[in-house]
């Protein structure tokens, strides 16, 4: 809460009240920061100098959301495909509805909260999630796609046929739960799972580190925690004659709990 002339105001859902400007006996103006706000409508509560508060049904603050338009093209980077007329910023809360045309990344992007009913195709780029994922939608990965989790992401579901990433990184104190199977790619450009200090990755038994005759996917130097099982895919084809590589190495570094 922030007070001015003994009048204070709060807003639910993670909205920060930067300032309260007193206009007259029946009006005040609030300057708000909605960067960390939850998706949906929020309630304003105003308290007078006597400690009396009012929170009426009419005092509802709609949080601005950038919504994907399902009648446009698939290009995430085209502003006209978004309800706000521009592509989302890293602090924006966004909505991806189901049906119609679904977004495909055309570069590395970052968003805050995402309400996901449809599908987001990473298309070989990196998606950074700074907030929470809600809804029953899915992410479509590929062997060249990566995700960075920067906050309390919640449950991550991946599309059948696209349940693979190159790298999965949880920044400090971030959390994520794998709701579907997810493979981390092997090969000459093999992938890595990194869980930084204070972060928690809950696999639910859904994480697989792929392994081939070149090299395995791996868990990098991680100070965070991985809970649940991780599977090493050992379905290695017979070695190619003359290359001498019939065994690949799987190693997990210290400070990671499986």
mmCIF file of C-alpha atoms in Angstrom:
data_model
loop_
_atom_site.group_PDB
_atom_site.id
_atom_site.type_symbol
_atom_site.label_atom_id
_atom_site.label_comp_id
_atom_site.label_asym_id
_atom_site.label_seq_id
_atom_site.Cartn_x
_atom_site.Cartn_y
_atom_site.Cartn_z
ATOM 1 C CA UNK A 1 0.000 0.000 0.000
ATOM 2 C CA UNK A 2 1.080 3.574 -0.632
ATOM 3 C CA UNK A 3 -0.401 6.509 1.278
ATOM 4 C CA UNK A 4 -0.872 10.204 0.475
ATOM 5 C CA UNK A 5 -2.486 12.653 2.935
ATOM 6 C CA UNK A 6 -3.365 9.581 5.027
ATOM 7 C CA UNK A 7 -5.246 8.008 2.083
ATOM 8 C CA UNK A 8 -3.832 4.637 1.057
ATOM 9 C CA UNK A 9 -4.530 2.362 -1.874
ATOM 10 C CA UNK A 10 -3.757 -1.232 -2.727
ATOM 11 C CA UNK A 11 -4.405 -3.312 -5.828
ATOM 12 C CA UNK A 12 -4.644 -7.097 -5.850
ATOM 13 C CA UNK A 13 -2.787 -9.530 -8.091
ATOM 14 C CA UNK A 14 0.749 -8.206 -7.812
ATOM 15 C CA UNK A 15 0.009 -4.674 -9.052
ATOM 16 C CA UNK A 16 2.332 -2.090 -7.455
ATOM 17 C CA UNK A 17 0.953 1.330 -6.515
ATOM 18 C CA UNK A 18 3.721 3.809 -7.409
ATOM 19 C CA UNK A 19 1.896 6.945 -6.273
ATOM 20 C CA UNK A 20 -1.424 8.272 -5.008
ATOM 21 C CA UNK A 21 -2.453 11.755 -6.159
ATOM 22 C CA UNK A 22 -5.201 13.478 -4.145
ATOM 23 C CA UNK A 23 -7.585 15.415 -6.428
ATOM 24 C CA UNK A 24 -10.539 16.277 -4.213
ATOM 25 C CA UNK A 25 -12.791 14.732 -1.575
ATOM 26 C CA UNK A 26 -14.136 12.131 -3.999
ATOM 27 C CA UNK A 27 -11.257 11.554 -6.440
ATOM 28 C CA UNK A 28 -7.711 10.209 -6.354
ATOM 29 C CA UNK A 29 -5.370 9.167 -9.166
ATOM 30 C CA UNK A 30 -3.188 6.078 -8.950
ATOM 31 C CA UNK A 31 0.041 5.496 -10.842
ATOM 32 C CA UNK A 32 0.472 1.739 -11.196
ATOM 33 C CA UNK A 33 3.127 -0.768 -12.207
ATOM 34 C CA UNK A 34 1.579 -3.929 -13.715
ATOM 35 C CA UNK A 35 4.843 -5.656 -14.700
ATOM 36 C CA UNK A 36 4.411 -8.514 -12.217
ATOM 37 C CA UNK A 37 0.619 -8.503 -12.229
ATOM 38 C CA UNK A 38 -1.403 -11.694 -12.484
ATOM 39 C CA UNK A 39 -3.495 -12.233 -15.584
ATOM 40 C CA UNK A 40 -7.087 -11.054 -15.195
ATOM 41 C CA UNK A 41 -9.077 -8.306 -13.459
ATOM 42 C CA UNK A 42 -7.806 -6.843 -10.198
ATOM 43 C CA UNK A 43 -9.565 -5.081 -7.316
ATOM 44 C CA UNK A 44 -8.639 -1.604 -6.022
ATOM 45 C CA UNK A 45 -9.041 -0.962 -2.288
ATOM 46 C CA UNK A 46 -8.913 2.614 -0.961
ATOM 47 C CA UNK A 47 -8.628 3.379 2.761
ATOM 48 C CA UNK A 48 -9.427 6.799 4.269
ATOM 49 C CA UNK A 49 -7.684 8.475 7.260
ATOM 50 C CA UNK A 50 -10.189 6.880 9.661
ATOM 51 C CA UNK A 51 -9.215 3.400 8.507
ATOM 52 C CA UNK A 52 -12.418 2.820 6.548
ATOM 53 C CA UNK A 53 -11.932 0.916 3.288
ATOM 54 C CA UNK A 54 -13.977 0.481 0.138
ATOM 55 C CA UNK A 55 -13.567 -2.193 -2.533
ATOM 56 C CA UNK A 56 -16.575 -2.101 -4.786
ATOM 57 C CA UNK A 57 -17.452 -4.170 -7.833
ATOM 58 C CA UNK A 58 -16.982 -1.071 -9.954
ATOM 59 C CA UNK A 59 -13.415 -0.638 -8.718
ATOM 60 C CA UNK A 60 -11.943 -3.249 -11.018
ATOM 61 C CA UNK A 61 -8.715 -2.636 -12.903
ATOM 62 C CA UNK A 62 -8.379 -4.541 -16.209
ATOM 63 C CA UNK A 63 -4.767 -5.508 -16.755
ATOM 64 C CA UNK A 64 -3.695 -4.839 -20.339
ATOM 65 C CA UNK A 65 -2.856 -8.083 -22.143
ATOM 66 C CA UNK A 66 -1.350 -8.563 -25.561
ATOM 67 C CA UNK A 67 -3.433 -11.262 -27.246
ATOM 68 C CA UNK A 68 -2.438 -13.303 -30.291
ATOM 69 C CA UNK A 69 -4.830 -12.777 -33.223
ATOM 70 C CA UNK A 70 -5.641 -16.187 -34.694
ATOM 71 C CA UNK A 71 -6.756 -14.815 -38.072
ATOM 72 C CA UNK A 72 -3.361 -13.409 -39.117
ATOM 73 C CA UNK A 73 -0.124 -15.063 -40.215
ATOM 74 C CA UNK A 74 2.012 -17.422 -38.119
ATOM 75 C CA UNK A 75 4.824 -14.864 -37.677
ATOM 76 C CA UNK A 76 5.307 -14.031 -33.991
ATOM 77 C CA UNK A 77 7.338 -10.964 -34.965
ATOM 78 C CA UNK A 78 4.557 -9.269 -36.967
ATOM 79 C CA UNK A 79 2.963 -6.531 -34.852
ATOM 80 C CA UNK A 80 -0.412 -6.748 -36.564
ATOM 81 C CA UNK A 81 -0.746 -10.339 -35.330
ATOM 82 C CA UNK A 82 -1.100 -8.945 -31.777
ATOM 83 C CA UNK A 83 -4.033 -7.120 -30.206
ATOM 84 C CA UNK A 84 -1.820 -4.262 -28.984
ATOM 85 C CA UNK A 85 -0.449 -3.732 -32.501
ATOM 86 C CA UNK A 86 3.108 -4.635 -31.508
ATOM 87 C CA UNK A 87 5.045 -7.738 -30.525
ATOM 88 C CA UNK A 88 5.230 -8.512 -26.793
ATOM 89 C CA UNK A 89 8.005 -7.083 -24.642
ATOM 90 C CA UNK A 90 9.809 -9.171 -22.033
ATOM 91 C CA UNK A 91 7.577 -7.692 -19.288
ATOM 92 C CA UNK A 92 4.291 -8.218 -21.152
ATOM 93 C CA UNK A 93 1.567 -10.637 -20.101
ATOM 94 C CA UNK A 94 0.182 -12.392 -23.177
ATOM 95 C CA UNK A 95 -2.660 -14.678 -24.249
ATOM 96 C CA UNK A 96 -2.409 -17.371 -26.933
ATOM 97 C CA UNK A 97 -5.952 -18.610 -27.738
ATOM 98 C CA UNK A 98 -6.619 -21.985 -29.330
ATOM 99 C CA UNK A 99 -7.740 -22.487 -32.919
ATOM 100 C CA UNK A 100 -6.972 -20.617 -36.086
ATOM 101 C CA UNK A 101 -3.425 -19.567 -36.905
ATOM 102 C CA UNK A 102 -0.904 -20.308 -34.173
ATOM 103 C CA UNK A 103 2.350 -18.381 -33.549
ATOM 104 C CA UNK A 104 5.767 -19.468 -34.769
ATOM 105 C CA UNK A 105 8.883 -17.772 -33.422
ATOM 106 C CA UNK A 106 11.052 -15.958 -35.969
ATOM 107 C CA UNK A 107 13.725 -14.965 -33.462
ATOM 108 C CA UNK A 108 14.616 -15.201 -29.787
ATOM 109 C CA UNK A 109 11.827 -13.724 -27.631
ATOM 110 C CA UNK A 110 10.976 -13.162 -23.962
ATOM 111 C CA UNK A 111 7.613 -12.669 -22.250
ATOM 112 C CA UNK A 112 6.274 -12.449 -18.699
ATOM 113 C CA UNK A 113 3.059 -14.365 -17.890
ATOM 114 C CA UNK A 114 1.516 -16.413 -20.683
ATOM 115 C CA UNK A 115 -2.035 -17.762 -20.783
ATOM 116 C CA UNK A 116 -1.639 -20.609 -23.255
ATOM 117 C CA UNK A 117 -4.619 -22.379 -24.784
ATOM 118 C CA UNK A 118 -3.045 -22.838 -28.221
ATOM 119 C CA UNK A 119 0.466 -23.757 -29.337
ATOM 120 C CA UNK A 120 3.708 -21.800 -29.566
ATOM 121 C CA UNK A 121 6.285 -23.217 -32.005
ATOM 122 C CA UNK A 122 9.847 -22.353 -31.000
ATOM 123 C CA UNK A 123 11.128 -23.023 -34.526
ATOM 124 C CA UNK A 124 14.801 -23.300 -33.592
ATOM 125 C CA UNK A 125 14.897 -20.160 -31.420
ATOM 126 C CA UNK A 126 15.001 -19.452 -27.680
ATOM 127 C CA UNK A 127 11.892 -18.582 -25.667
ATOM 128 C CA UNK A 128 12.455 -16.922 -22.284
ATOM 129 C CA UNK A 129 9.574 -17.164 -19.804
ATOM 130 C CA UNK A 130 9.920 -14.617 -16.994
ATOM 131 C CA UNK A 131 6.536 -15.318 -15.398
ATOM 132 C CA UNK A 132 3.940 -18.052 -15.089
ATOM 133 C CA UNK A 133 2.428 -20.344 -17.717
ATOM 134 C CA UNK A 134 -1.292 -21.096 -17.332
ATOM 135 C CA UNK A 135 -3.723 -23.021 -19.510
ATOM 136 C CA UNK A 136 -3.706 -26.381 -21.283
ATOM 137 C CA UNK A 137 -1.751 -25.260 -24.352
ATOM 138 C CA UNK A 138 1.612 -26.585 -25.491
ATOM 139 C CA UNK A 139 5.045 -25.578 -26.717
ATOM 140 C CA UNK A 140 6.450 -27.189 -29.858
ATOM 141 C CA UNK A 141 10.187 -27.646 -29.621
ATOM 142 C CA UNK A 142 12.879 -28.940 -31.956
ATOM 143 C CA UNK A 143 16.486 -30.108 -31.733
ATOM 144 C CA UNK A 144 17.615 -26.495 -32.213
ATOM 145 C CA UNK A 145 15.096 -24.832 -29.884
ATOM 146 C CA UNK A 146 15.780 -23.749 -26.301
ATOM 147 C CA UNK A 147 13.895 -22.398 -23.283
ATOM 148 C CA UNK A 148 15.027 -20.164 -20.432
ATOM 149 C CA UNK A 149 12.851 -20.078 -17.317
ATOM 150 C CA UNK A 150 13.199 -16.861 -15.346
ATOM 151 C CA UNK A 151 10.402 -17.168 -12.778
ATOM 152 C CA UNK A 152 7.764 -19.510 -11.315
ATOM 153 C CA UNK A 153 6.780 -21.008 -14.666
ATOM 154 C CA UNK A 154 4.450 -23.711 -13.388
ATOM 155 C CA UNK A 155 3.774 -26.682 -15.658
ATOM 156 C CA UNK A 156 5.330 -26.877 -19.130
ATOM 157 C CA UNK A 157 3.502 -29.057 -21.664
ATOM 158 C CA UNK A 158 4.991 -29.927 -25.037
ATOM 159 C CA UNK A 159 3.277 -30.865 -28.289
ATOM 160 C CA UNK A 160 3.354 -34.477 -29.434
ATOM 161 C CA UNK A 161 6.027 -34.695 -32.121
ATOM 162 C CA UNK A 162 7.747 -31.584 -30.740
ATOM 163 C CA UNK A 163 8.798 -32.730 -27.286
ATOM 164 C CA UNK A 164 12.480 -31.928 -27.674
ATOM 165 C CA UNK A 165 14.782 -29.025 -26.854
ATOM 166 C CA UNK A 166 18.462 -28.301 -27.258
ATOM 167 C CA UNK A 167 18.930 -26.419 -23.985
ATOM 168 C CA UNK A 168 16.701 -25.967 -20.940
ATOM 169 C CA UNK A 169 17.930 -23.368 -18.433
ATOM 170 C CA UNK A 170 16.362 -22.340 -15.130
ATOM 171 C CA UNK A 171 17.692 -19.027 -13.882
ATOM 172 C CA UNK A 172 18.301 -18.421 -10.175
ATOM 173 C CA UNK A 173 15.221 -19.167 -8.019
ATOM 174 C CA UNK A 174 13.083 -20.139 -11.031
ATOM 175 C CA UNK A 175 10.798 -23.179 -10.920
ATOM 176 C CA UNK A 176 9.297 -25.425 -13.585
ATOM 177 C CA UNK A 177 7.432 -28.722 -13.790
ATOM 178 C CA UNK A 178 7.514 -30.951 -16.844
ATOM 179 C CA UNK A 179 3.924 -31.948 -17.595
ATOM 180 C CA UNK A 180 4.792 -34.059 -20.640
ATOM 181 C CA UNK A 181 7.774 -35.958 -21.969
ATOM 182 C CA UNK A 182 10.743 -33.792 -22.959
ATOM 183 C CA UNK A 183 13.938 -34.913 -24.664
ATOM 184 C CA UNK A 184 17.200 -32.978 -24.609
ATOM 185 C CA UNK A 185 18.940 -33.488 -27.923
ATOM 186 C CA UNK A 186 22.172 -35.429 -28.426
ATOM 187 C CA UNK A 187 24.567 -35.281 -31.391
ATOM 188 C CA UNK A 188 27.512 -33.078 -32.298
ATOM 189 C CA UNK A 189 25.554 -30.051 -30.999
ATOM 190 C CA UNK A 190 24.149 -31.801 -27.953
ATOM 191 C CA UNK A 191 21.955 -30.031 -25.446
ATOM 192 C CA UNK A 192 22.292 -29.126 -21.790
ATOM 193 C CA UNK A 193 20.024 -28.796 -18.764
ATOM 194 C CA UNK A 194 21.183 -26.137 -16.283
ATOM 195 C CA UNK A 195 19.387 -25.411 -13.008
ATOM 196 C CA UNK A 196 20.909 -22.383 -11.300
ATOM 197 C CA UNK A 197 21.093 -21.509 -7.593
ATOM 198 C CA UNK A 198 17.766 -21.747 -5.783
ATOM 199 C CA UNK A 199 15.946 -23.040 -8.854
ATOM 200 C CA UNK A 200 13.933 -26.273 -8.905
ATOM 201 C CA UNK A 201 13.145 -28.423 -11.927
ATOM 202 C CA UNK A 202 10.539 -31.115 -11.270
ATOM 203 C CA UNK A 203 10.797 -33.751 -13.984
ATOM 204 C CA UNK A 204 7.862 -35.985 -13.058
ATOM 205 C CA UNK A 205 9.869 -38.732 -14.740
ATOM 206 C CA UNK A 206 9.407 -36.934 -18.067
ATOM 207 C CA UNK A 207 12.995 -35.834 -18.770
ATOM 208 C CA UNK A 208 15.139 -37.819 -21.198
ATOM 209 C CA UNK A 209 18.760 -37.045 -22.060
ATOM 210 C CA UNK A 210 19.308 -38.331 -25.581
ATOM 211 C CA UNK A 211 22.515 -40.200 -26.398
ATOM 212 C CA UNK A 212 24.079 -41.171 -29.710
ATOM 213 C CA UNK A 213 27.504 -42.155 -31.082
ATOM 214 C CA UNK A 214 28.668 -38.526 -30.947
ATOM 215 C CA UNK A 215 27.860 -37.379 -27.420
ATOM 216 C CA UNK A 216 25.030 -37.385 -24.908
ATOM 217 C CA UNK A 217 22.907 -34.524 -23.740
ATOM 218 C CA UNK A 218 23.997 -33.548 -20.251
ATOM 219 C CA UNK A 219 23.178 -31.765 -17.026
ATOM 220 C CA UNK A 220 25.563 -28.823 -16.809
ATOM 221 C CA UNK A 221 27.121 -27.307 -13.712
ATOM 222 C CA UNK A 222 24.004 -26.674 -11.631
ATOM 223 C CA UNK A 223 23.669 -25.266 -8.113
ATOM 224 C CA UNK A 224 19.905 -25.794 -8.095
ATOM 225 C CA UNK A 225 17.791 -28.892 -7.657
ATOM 226 C CA UNK A 226 16.338 -31.448 -10.053
ATOM 227 C CA UNK A 227 13.657 -33.645 -8.506
ATOM 228 C CA UNK A 228 12.289 -36.754 -10.171
ATOM 229 C CA UNK A 229 13.887 -39.238 -12.525
ATOM 230 C CA UNK A 230 15.832 -38.440 -15.674
ATOM 231 C CA UNK A 231 16.277 -41.149 -18.291
ATOM 232 C CA UNK A 232 19.340 -41.622 -20.473
ATOM 233 C CA UNK A 233 18.278 -42.899 -23.886
ATOM 234 C CA UNK A 234 20.783 -45.633 -24.669
ATOM 235 C CA UNK A 235 19.333 -46.740 -28.000
ATOM 236 C CA UNK A 236 22.638 -46.190 -29.776
ATOM 237 C CA UNK A 237 22.906 -47.595 -33.316
ATOM 238 C CA UNK A 238 25.818 -49.944 -34.096
ATOM 239 C CA UNK A 239 29.133 -48.079 -34.503
ATOM 240 C CA UNK A 240 30.109 -47.053 -38.007
ATOM 241 C CA UNK A 241 32.970 -49.178 -39.236
ATOM 242 C CA UNK A 242 36.307 -47.530 -38.624
ATOM 243 C CA UNK A 243 35.139 -44.645 -36.445
ATOM 244 C CA UNK A 244 35.939 -46.428 -33.185
ATOM 245 C CA UNK A 245 33.066 -44.777 -31.337
ATOM 246 C CA UNK A 246 30.743 -47.378 -29.919
ATOM 247 C CA UNK A 247 30.353 -45.926 -26.440
ATOM 248 C CA UNK A 248 29.151 -42.483 -25.391
ATOM 249 C CA UNK A 249 29.684 -40.895 -22.028
ATOM 250 C CA UNK A 250 26.953 -39.695 -19.701
ATOM 251 C CA UNK A 251 28.031 -37.599 -16.760
ATOM 252 C CA UNK A 252 26.196 -35.495 -14.199
ATOM 253 C CA UNK A 253 28.086 -32.822 -12.323
ATOM 254 C CA UNK A 254 27.925 -32.163 -8.605
ATOM 255 C CA UNK A 255 25.336 -29.957 -6.857
ATOM 256 C CA UNK A 256 22.412 -31.472 -8.761
ATOM 257 C CA UNK A 257 19.881 -33.684 -6.996
ATOM 258 C CA UNK A 258 18.095 -36.280 -9.098
#
